[in-house]
């Protein structure tokens, strides 16, 4: 057993005992020849590993902004009342309650995971019913929500690329008619961009991995979508998981990799068995295994690696660290994964949606894909729409579709939209003056999260939720991100209390610049975006919130409380 098995082993203990004991850590330390201190540091990094015993039923309630506006507080209070426990504490033998960030259910909030089974559209009466059933001895698996998400196409259903009829093995069989280089050429020509948010050229990654002469290579499917408001990968796993597996097989064929790994976010572990059964079906049909489809020497295996709860692991470099049994911190020195990836071998890391698109492009032909979208971003994109809309769900839109169209009667049917957050908290907010902007490379890109807020929502309340999220999810290795996000959050709180002046706004902008310039990874580089953009885009709103300089110079800011909170964050993030 090597260290890459560490997360799996920790999960075994977590599931079996309800926590990871000192004895479990000591056993693993001997087996893996890794110090207990190091293993403890890994355990403390991930949200879903616990060092103290949890109750028989562990409840994770999503505290994202969408959950908040759909009734989070009432649901939370009911869970506490019915279980007799408080959130954030280890509770009693039966229940432990924790808040958690987005669990990929923004179309059905408030939502929770109970023993990692999904429960959606929660209301106080639903919660009472669920807790009563648990107390009666019913198994949560038997009455969990089915998470059937509505999938909507563009107004023109014929233009869907992803959500067509699926025939197991069709993309692979089509693809194997071509040489590996021809496959890469097709993906290259299609201009397919990574759909996880980085928009890196997929064909370039595959080509770069293929060129590497090393014989040990890997294909990793990044199934760790964690940007609040995104749930498109969940919909793909729900409806078309085979398309993702076929994308991995094609990537293996094209690059010469023989092993594929699906890094599945812990929040989606209710898909694990279904995926494993499907992978088995692929082996049965000789679409995985040795000499696939009788092609001599074309061998490809796929396994699943479960994550353990960490937003920052969605970044490829941190994800690879996590797969190697380490804390999911982005390394100081960033190598291209196609040169030094998993186990320091050439590795392609592609998101779930990108792999699904790669399969369809090979099946339908790159020209079909190129016939849609814009010059720089051909094709379509899946967008998860949530918030103040009548029809929340997944929309497959053609690149070049405007924000106004997404909000309109033929699509999400937003109600008095005022503040729209494109690409989640790390993306960009847009005001009504920008609703004609188009989703594409040439204008505004969207990784998948599209959250809509109407005029009754308070902008600072939204931003406070985002800043709390970043503060919580910062891995803490770089000071500008760790301390800077704390400071920005304090500034937002000050504005909410009506105590902020223009000096605070200037400081927010200065801190934002420092955090963006000196943070190591995407979290820090993007965390100040929404706050800073909003100040410039919603001037009328901020004019009402910000007093002229020195009006509050005599108001005491509770610096001692702020320092105390900051100290406790630093303690939590230290090894
Ligand atoms: Fe960690 Fe933040 Fe630094 Fe990224 S920017 S490595 S999340 S501290």
CSV table of N, CA and C in Angstrom, one decimal, residues 340-433:
chain,number,residue,atom,x,y,z
A,340,UNK,N,4.7,17.1,-15.1
A,340,UNK,CA,4.9,16.5,-13.7
A,340,UNK,C,3.5,16.6,-13.0
A,341,UNK,N,2.8,15.5,-13.2
A,341,UNK,CA,1.5,15.5,-12.6
A,341,UNK,C,1.4,14.5,-11.5
A,342,UNK,N,0.4,13.6,-11.5
A,342,UNK,CA,0.2,12.6,-10.5
A,342,UNK,C,1.4,11.7,-10.5
A,343,UNK,N,2.0,11.4,-9.3
A,343,UNK,CA,3.2,10.7,-9.1
A,343,UNK,C,4.4,11.2,-9.9
A,344,UNK,N,4.3,12.5,-10.2
A,344,UNK,CA,5.3,13.2,-11.1
A,344,UNK,C,5.3,12.7,-12.5
A,345,UNK,N,4.3,12.1,-12.9
A,345,UNK,CA,4.2,11.6,-14.3
A,345,UNK,C,3.3,12.5,-15.1
A,346,UNK,N,3.4,12.4,-16.5
A,346,UNK,CA,2.5,13.2,-17.3
A,346,UNK,C,1.1,12.9,-17.1
A,347,UNK,N,0.3,13.9,-16.8
A,347,UNK,CA,-1.1,13.7,-16.4
A,347,UNK,C,-2.0,14.8,-17.1
A,348,UNK,N,-3.1,14.3,-17.6
A,348,UNK,CA,-4.1,15.2,-18.1
A,348,UNK,C,-5.2,15.3,-17.0
A,349,UNK,N,-5.5,16.5,-16.6
A,349,UNK,CA,-6.6,16.7,-15.7
A,349,UNK,C,-7.7,17.5,-16.4
A,350,UNK,N,-8.8,16.8,-16.6
A,350,UNK,CA,-10.0,17.4,-17.3
A,350,UNK,C,-11.2,17.3,-16.4
A,351,UNK,N,-12.0,18.4,-16.5
A,351,UNK,CA,-13.2,18.4,-15.7
A,351,UNK,C,-14.3,17.5,-16.3
A,352,UNK,N,-15.3,17.1,-15.5
A,352,UNK,CA,-16.4,16.2,-16.0
A,352,UNK,C,-17.0,16.6,-17.3
A,353,UNK,N,-17.4,17.9,-17.3
A,353,UNK,CA,-18.1,18.4,-18.5
A,353,UNK,C,-17.2,18.4,-19.7
A,354,UNK,N,-15.9,18.8,-19.5
A,354,UNK,CA,-15.0,18.8,-20.7
A,354,UNK,C,-14.9,17.4,-21.3
A,355,UNK,N,-14.8,16.4,-20.4
A,355,UNK,CA,-14.7,15.0,-20.9
A,355,UNK,C,-16.0,14.6,-21.7
A,356,UNK,N,-17.1,15.0,-21.1
A,356,UNK,CA,-18.4,14.7,-21.8
A,356,UNK,C,-18.4,15.3,-23.2
A,357,UNK,N,-18.0,16.6,-23.2
A,357,UNK,CA,-17.9,17.3,-24.6
A,357,UNK,C,-17.0,16.6,-25.5
A,358,UNK,N,-15.8,16.1,-25.0
A,358,UNK,CA,-14.8,15.5,-25.9
A,358,UNK,C,-15.5,14.3,-26.5
A,359,UNK,N,-16.2,13.5,-25.7
A,359,UNK,CA,-16.9,12.3,-26.3
A,359,UNK,C,-17.8,12.7,-27.4
A,360,UNK,N,-18.7,13.7,-27.1
A,360,UNK,CA,-19.7,14.1,-28.2
A,360,UNK,C,-19.0,14.7,-29.4
A,361,UNK,N,-17.9,15.4,-29.2
A,361,UNK,CA,-17.2,16.0,-30.4
A,361,UNK,C,-16.7,14.8,-31.3
A,362,UNK,N,-16.2,13.8,-30.7
A,362,UNK,CA,-15.7,12.7,-31.5
A,362,UNK,C,-16.9,12.0,-32.2
A,363,UNK,N,-18.0,11.9,-31.4
A,363,UNK,CA,-19.1,11.1,-32.0
A,363,UNK,C,-19.8,12.0,-33.1
A,364,UNK,N,-20.0,13.3,-32.8
A,364,UNK,CA,-20.8,14.1,-33.8
A,364,UNK,C,-19.9,14.8,-34.8
A,365,UNK,N,-18.6,14.8,-34.6
A,365,UNK,CA,-17.7,15.5,-35.5
A,365,UNK,C,-17.5,16.9,-35.1
A,366,UNK,N,-16.2,17.4,-35.2
A,366,UNK,CA,-15.9,18.7,-34.7
A,366,UNK,C,-16.6,19.8,-35.5
A,367,UNK,N,-17.0,19.5,-36.8
A,367,UNK,CA,-17.7,20.6,-37.6
A,367,UNK,C,-19.0,20.9,-37.0
A,368,UNK,N,-19.7,19.9,-36.4
A,368,UNK,CA,-21.0,20.1,-35.8
A,368,UNK,C,-20.8,21.1,-34.6
A,369,UNK,N,-19.8,20.9,-33.8
A,369,UNK,CA,-19.5,21.7,-32.7
A,369,UNK,C,-19.1,23.1,-33.1
A,370,UNK,N,-18.3,23.2,-34.2
A,370,UNK,CA,-17.8,24.5,-34.7
A,370,UNK,C,-18.9,25.3,-35.3
A,371,UNK,N,-20.0,24.6,-35.7
A,371,UNK,CA,-21.1,25.4,-36.4
A,371,UNK,C,-21.9,26.2,-35.4
A,372,UNK,N,-21.6,26.1,-34.1
A,372,UNK,CA,-22.3,26.8,-33.1
A,372,UNK,C,-21.4,27.7,-32.3
A,373,UNK,N,-22.0,28.6,-31.5
A,373,UNK,CA,-21.2,29.5,-30.7
A,373,UNK,C,-20.5,30.6,-31.4
A,374,UNK,N,-19.4,31.1,-30.8
A,374,UNK,CA,-18.7,32.3,-31.4
A,374,UNK,C,-17.4,31.8,-31.9
A,375,UNK,N,-16.7,32.8,-32.5
A,375,UNK,CA,-15.4,32.4,-33.2
A,375,UNK,C,-14.4,31.9,-32.2
A,376,UNK,N,-14.3,32.5,-31.1
A,376,UNK,CA,-13.3,32.1,-30.1
A,376,UNK,C,-13.8,30.9,-29.2
A,377,UNK,N,-15.1,30.9,-29.0
A,377,UNK,CA,-15.6,29.8,-28.2
A,377,UNK,C,-16.8,29.1,-28.9
A,378,UNK,N,-16.5,28.2,-29.8
A,378,UNK,CA,-17.5,27.5,-30.5
A,378,UNK,C,-18.3,26.5,-29.6
A,379,UNK,N,-19.4,26.1,-30.0
A,379,UNK,CA,-20.1,25.0,-29.3
A,379,UNK,C,-21.1,25.6,-28.2
A,380,UNK,N,-21.3,24.7,-27.3
A,380,UNK,CA,-22.3,25.0,-26.2
A,380,UNK,C,-21.6,24.9,-24.8
A,381,UNK,N,-22.4,25.3,-23.8
A,381,UNK,CA,-21.8,25.3,-22.4
A,381,UNK,C,-23.0,25.0,-21.5
A,382,UNK,N,-22.8,24.2,-20.4
A,382,UNK,CA,-23.8,24.0,-19.4
A,382,UNK,C,-23.7,25.1,-18.4
A,383,UNK,N,-24.8,25.6,-18.1
A,383,UNK,CA,-24.9,26.7,-17.0
A,383,UNK,C,-25.9,26.2,-16.0
A,384,UNK,N,-25.5,26.3,-14.7
A,384,UNK,CA,-26.4,26.0,-13.6
A,384,UNK,C,-27.0,27.3,-13.1
A,385,UNK,N,-28.3,27.5,-13.3
A,385,UNK,CA,-29.0,28.7,-12.9
A,385,UNK,C,-29.8,28.5,-11.6
A,386,UNK,N,-29.6,29.4,-10.7
A,386,UNK,CA,-30.3,29.3,-9.4
A,386,UNK,C,-30.6,30.7,-8.8
A,387,UNK,N,-31.4,30.7,-7.8
A,387,UNK,CA,-31.7,32.0,-7.1
A,387,UNK,C,-33.1,32.4,-7.4
A,388,UNK,N,-33.3,33.7,-7.7
A,388,UNK,CA,-34.6,34.3,-7.9
A,388,UNK,C,-35.1,34.1,-9.3
A,389,UNK,N,-35.3,32.8,-9.6
A,389,UNK,CA,-35.8,32.5,-11.0
A,389,UNK,C,-36.9,31.5,-10.8
A,390,UNK,N,-37.8,31.5,-11.8
A,390,UNK,CA,-38.9,30.5,-11.7
A,390,UNK,C,-38.5,29.1,-12.1
A,391,UNK,N,-37.5,29.1,-13.0
A,391,UNK,CA,-37.1,27.7,-13.6
A,391,UNK,C,-35.6,27.5,-13.3
A,392,UNK,N,-35.2,27.2,-12.1
A,392,UNK,CA,-33.8,26.9,-11.8
A,392,UNK,C,-33.5,25.6,-12.4
A,393,UNK,N,-32.2,25.4,-12.8
A,393,UNK,CA,-31.8,24.1,-13.4
A,393,UNK,C,-30.6,24.3,-14.3
A,394,UNK,N,-30.4,23.2,-15.1
A,394,UNK,CA,-29.2,23.2,-16.0
A,394,UNK,C,-29.7,23.6,-17.4
A,395,UNK,N,-29.0,24.6,-18.0
A,395,UNK,CA,-29.3,25.0,-19.3
A,395,UNK,C,-28.1,24.8,-20.2
A,396,UNK,N,-28.3,24.1,-21.3
A,396,UNK,CA,-27.2,24.0,-22.3
A,396,UNK,C,-27.4,25.1,-23.3
A,397,UNK,N,-26.5,26.1,-23.2
A,397,UNK,CA,-26.6,27.3,-24.1
A,397,UNK,C,-25.5,27.4,-25.1
A,398,UNK,N,-25.8,28.0,-26.2
A,398,UNK,CA,-24.8,28.2,-27.2
A,398,UNK,C,-24.0,29.4,-26.8
A,399,UNK,N,-22.6,29.3,-26.9
A,399,UNK,CA,-21.8,30.4,-26.6
A,399,UNK,C,-22.2,31.6,-27.4
A,400,UNK,N,-22.3,32.8,-26.7
A,400,UNK,CA,-22.7,34.0,-27.4
A,400,UNK,C,-24.1,34.3,-27.0
A,401,UNK,N,-24.8,33.5,-26.2
A,401,UNK,CA,-26.1,33.8,-25.6
A,401,UNK,C,-25.9,34.9,-24.6
A,402,UNK,N,-26.9,35.9,-24.6
A,402,UNK,CA,-26.8,37.0,-23.7
A,402,UNK,C,-27.3,36.7,-22.3
A,403,UNK,N,-26.9,37.4,-21.3
A,403,UNK,CA,-27.4,37.3,-20.0
A,403,UNK,C,-28.9,37.5,-19.9
A,404,UNK,N,-29.3,38.5,-20.7
A,404,UNK,CA,-30.7,38.8,-20.8
A,404,UNK,C,-31.5,37.6,-21.3
A,405,UNK,N,-31.0,36.9,-22.3
A,405,UNK,CA,-31.7,35.7,-22.8
A,405,UNK,C,-31.8,34.6,-21.7
A,406,UNK,N,-30.7,34.4,-21.0
A,406,UNK,CA,-30.7,33.4,-19.9
A,406,UNK,C,-31.7,33.8,-18.8
A,407,UNK,N,-31.9,35.0,-18.5
A,407,UNK,CA,-32.8,35.5,-17.5
A,407,UNK,C,-34.3,35.5,-18.0
A,408,UNK,N,-34.5,35.4,-19.3
A,408,UNK,CA,-35.8,35.7,-19.9
A,408,UNK,C,-36.8,34.6,-19.9
A,409,UNK,N,-37.9,34.9,-20.5
A,409,UNK,CA,-39.1,34.1,-20.5
A,409,UNK,C,-38.9,32.7,-21.0
A,410,UNK,N,-38.0,32.6,-22.0
A,410,UNK,CA,-37.8,31.3,-22.7
A,410,UNK,C,-36.8,30.4,-21.9
A,411,UNK,N,-36.2,31.0,-20.9
A,411,UNK,CA,-35.2,30.2,-20.1
A,411,UNK,C,-35.5,30.3,-18.6
A,412,UNK,N,-34.6,30.9,-17.8
A,412,UNK,CA,-34.8,30.8,-16.4
A,412,UNK,C,-36.0,31.5,-15.8
A,413,UNK,N,-36.5,32.5,-16.5
A,413,UNK,CA,-37.6,33.3,-16.0
A,413,UNK,C,-37.3,34.0,-14.7
A,414,UNK,N,-36.3,34.9,-14.7
A,414,UNK,CA,-35.9,35.6,-13.5
A,414,UNK,C,-37.0,36.6,-13.1
A,415,UNK,N,-37.1,36.8,-11.8
A,415,UNK,CA,-38.1,37.8,-11.3
A,415,UNK,C,-37.4,39.0,-10.8
A,416,UNK,N,-37.6,40.1,-11.5
A,416,UNK,CA,-36.9,41.4,-11.2
A,416,UNK,C,-35.4,41.3,-10.9
A,417,UNK,N,-34.7,40.7,-11.8
A,417,UNK,CA,-33.2,40.5,-11.5
A,417,UNK,C,-32.5,41.8,-11.3
A,418,UNK,N,-31.6,41.9,-10.4
A,418,UNK,CA,-30.9,43.1,-10.1
A,418,UNK,C,-29.4,42.9,-10.0
A,419,UNK,N,-29.0,41.8,-9.3
A,419,UNK,CA,-27.6,41.5,-9.1
A,419,UNK,C,-27.4,40.0,-9.6
A,420,UNK,N,-26.6,39.9,-10.6
A,420,UNK,CA,-26.3,38.5,-11.1
A,420,UNK,C,-24.9,38.1,-10.9
A,421,UNK,N,-24.6,37.0,-10.3
A,421,UNK,CA,-23.2,36.6,-10.0
A,421,UNK,C,-22.9,35.5,-11.1
A,422,UNK,N,-22.0,35.9,-11.9
A,422,UNK,CA,-21.6,34.9,-13.0
A,422,UNK,C,-20.3,34.2,-12.6
A,423,UNK,N,-20.3,32.9,-12.7
A,423,UNK,CA,-19.1,32.1,-12.3
A,423,UNK,C,-18.9,31.9,-10.8
A,424,UNK,N,-19.9,32.1,-10.0
A,424,UNK,CA,-19.8,31.9,-8.6
A,424,UNK,C,-19.1,33.1,-7.9
A,425,UNK,N,-18.9,32.9,-6.5
A,425,UNK,CA,-18.2,34.0,-5.8
A,425,UNK,C,-16.9,34.4,-6.3
A,426,UNK,N,-16.2,33.5,-7.0
A,426,UNK,CA,-14.9,33.9,-7.5
A,426,UNK,C,-15.0,34.5,-8.9
A,427,UNK,N,-16.2,34.7,-9.4
A,427,UNK,CA,-16.4,35.2,-10.7
A,427,UNK,C,-16.6,36.7,-10.7
A,428,UNK,N,-17.6,37.1,-11.5
A,428,UNK,CA,-17.9,38.6,-11.6
A,428,UNK,C,-19.4,38.8,-11.4
A,429,UNK,N,-19.7,39.9,-10.7
A,429,UNK,CA,-21.1,40.3,-10.6
A,429,UNK,C,-21.5,41.2,-11.7
A,430,UNK,N,-22.7,41.2,-12.2
A,430,UNK,CA,-23.1,42.1,-13.2
A,430,UNK,C,-24.4,42.8,-12.8
A,431,UNK,N,-24.5,44.0,-13.2
A,431,UNK,CA,-25.7,44.9,-12.9
A,431,UNK,C,-26.7,44.9,-14.1
A,432,UNK,N,-27.9,45.3,-13.9
A,432,UNK,CA,-28.9,45.3,-15.0
A,432,UNK,C,-28.3,46.1,-16.3
A,433,UNK,N,-27.4,47.0,-16.1
A,433,UNK,CA,-26.9,47.8,-17.2
A,433,UNK,C,-26.1,46.8,-18.2
